[in-house]
Short mmCIF file of C-alpha atoms in Angstrom, two decimals:
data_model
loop_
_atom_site.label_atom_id
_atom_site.label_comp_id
_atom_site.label_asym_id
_atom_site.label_seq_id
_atom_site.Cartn_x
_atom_site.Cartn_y
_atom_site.Cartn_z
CA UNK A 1 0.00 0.00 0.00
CA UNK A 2 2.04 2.96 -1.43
CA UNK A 3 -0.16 5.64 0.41
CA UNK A 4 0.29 4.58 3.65
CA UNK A 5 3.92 4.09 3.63
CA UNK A 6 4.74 7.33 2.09
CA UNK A 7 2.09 9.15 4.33
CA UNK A 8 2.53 7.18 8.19
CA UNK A 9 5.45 4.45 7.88
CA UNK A 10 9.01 5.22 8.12
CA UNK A 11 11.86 2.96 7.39
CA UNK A 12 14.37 3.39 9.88
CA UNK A 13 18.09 2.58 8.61
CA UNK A 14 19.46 2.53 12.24
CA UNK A 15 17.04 0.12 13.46
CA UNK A 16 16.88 -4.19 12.59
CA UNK A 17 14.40 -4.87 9.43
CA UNK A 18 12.47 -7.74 8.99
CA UNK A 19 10.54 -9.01 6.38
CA UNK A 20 6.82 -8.16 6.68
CA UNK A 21 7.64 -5.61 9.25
CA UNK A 22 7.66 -1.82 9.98
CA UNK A 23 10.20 -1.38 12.44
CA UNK A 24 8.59 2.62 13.10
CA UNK A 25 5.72 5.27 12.81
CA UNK A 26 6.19 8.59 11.51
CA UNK A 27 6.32 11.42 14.36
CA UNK A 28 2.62 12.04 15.59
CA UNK A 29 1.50 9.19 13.76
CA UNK A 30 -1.21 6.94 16.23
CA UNK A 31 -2.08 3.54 14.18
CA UNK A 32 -3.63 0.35 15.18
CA UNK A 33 -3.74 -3.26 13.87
CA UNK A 34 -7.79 -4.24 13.75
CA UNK A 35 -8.96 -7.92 12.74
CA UNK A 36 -12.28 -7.91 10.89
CA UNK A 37 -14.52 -6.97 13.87
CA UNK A 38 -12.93 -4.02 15.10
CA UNK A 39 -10.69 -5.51 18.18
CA UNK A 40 -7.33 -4.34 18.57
CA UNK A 41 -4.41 -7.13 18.09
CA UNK A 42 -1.37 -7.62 18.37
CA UNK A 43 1.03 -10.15 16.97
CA UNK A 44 -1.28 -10.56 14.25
CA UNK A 45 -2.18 -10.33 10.63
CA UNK A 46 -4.92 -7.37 10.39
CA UNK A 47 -5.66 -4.23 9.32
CA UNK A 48 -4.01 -0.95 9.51
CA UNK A 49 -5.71 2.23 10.82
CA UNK A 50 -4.95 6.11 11.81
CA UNK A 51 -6.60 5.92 15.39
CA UNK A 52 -5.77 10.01 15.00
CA UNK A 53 -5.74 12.39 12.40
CA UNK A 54 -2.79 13.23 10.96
CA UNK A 55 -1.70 16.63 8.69
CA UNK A 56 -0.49 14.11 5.91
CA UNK A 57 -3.41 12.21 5.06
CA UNK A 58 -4.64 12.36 1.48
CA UNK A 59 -7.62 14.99 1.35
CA UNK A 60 -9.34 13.00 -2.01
CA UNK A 61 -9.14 10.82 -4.88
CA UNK A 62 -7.90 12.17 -8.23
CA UNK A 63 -11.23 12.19 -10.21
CA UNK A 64 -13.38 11.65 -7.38
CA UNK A 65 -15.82 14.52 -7.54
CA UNK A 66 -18.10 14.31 -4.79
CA UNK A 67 -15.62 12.43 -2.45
CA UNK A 68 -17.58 9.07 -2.26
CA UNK A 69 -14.64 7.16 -3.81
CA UNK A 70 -12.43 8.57 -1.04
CA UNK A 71 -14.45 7.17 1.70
CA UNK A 72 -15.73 4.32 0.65
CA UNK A 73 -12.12 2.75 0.18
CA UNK A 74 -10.35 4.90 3.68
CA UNK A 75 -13.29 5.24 6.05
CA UNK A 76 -16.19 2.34 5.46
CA UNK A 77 -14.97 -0.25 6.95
CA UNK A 78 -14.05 0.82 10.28
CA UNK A 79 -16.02 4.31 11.05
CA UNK A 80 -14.10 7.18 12.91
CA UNK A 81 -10.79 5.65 11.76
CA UNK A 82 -8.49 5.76 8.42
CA UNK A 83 -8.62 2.04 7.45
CA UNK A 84 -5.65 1.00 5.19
#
């Protein structure tokens, strides 16, 4: 997911990588791993979300006149949060 890593994931050089793995946020960035109901996990497979707002999130979709595009694929699934 290209958006998200250039918007809230940062590759740090100083720190171990491993494959499959983030090793840190971006400063002021709040995110949460979800599984399909909502719950907060950990050491799991599951979906990435923005629990906060943050100033580099995409305001719209190229094309995407009346913004329906936008939130159907970043905010339907789990409301109140940026799902990715």
């Amino acid at each position: 997911c290209t958006e998200l890593t250039g918007a809230v994931l940062v590759g740090e050089t100083s720190l171990p990588v491993y494959r499959g793995e983030i090793n840190t946020l971006g400063l002021g960035v709040a995110i949460e791993i979800l599984d399909d109901a909502g719950n907060v996990i950990l050491g799991k497979m599951g979906d990435i979300v923005l629990s906060k707002p943050v100033p580099n999130l995409p305001v719209g979709l190229w094309g995407d006149i009346d913004g329906s595009a936008f939130k159907d694929k970043y905010f339907s699934k789990y409301p109140g949060q940026v799902g990715f």
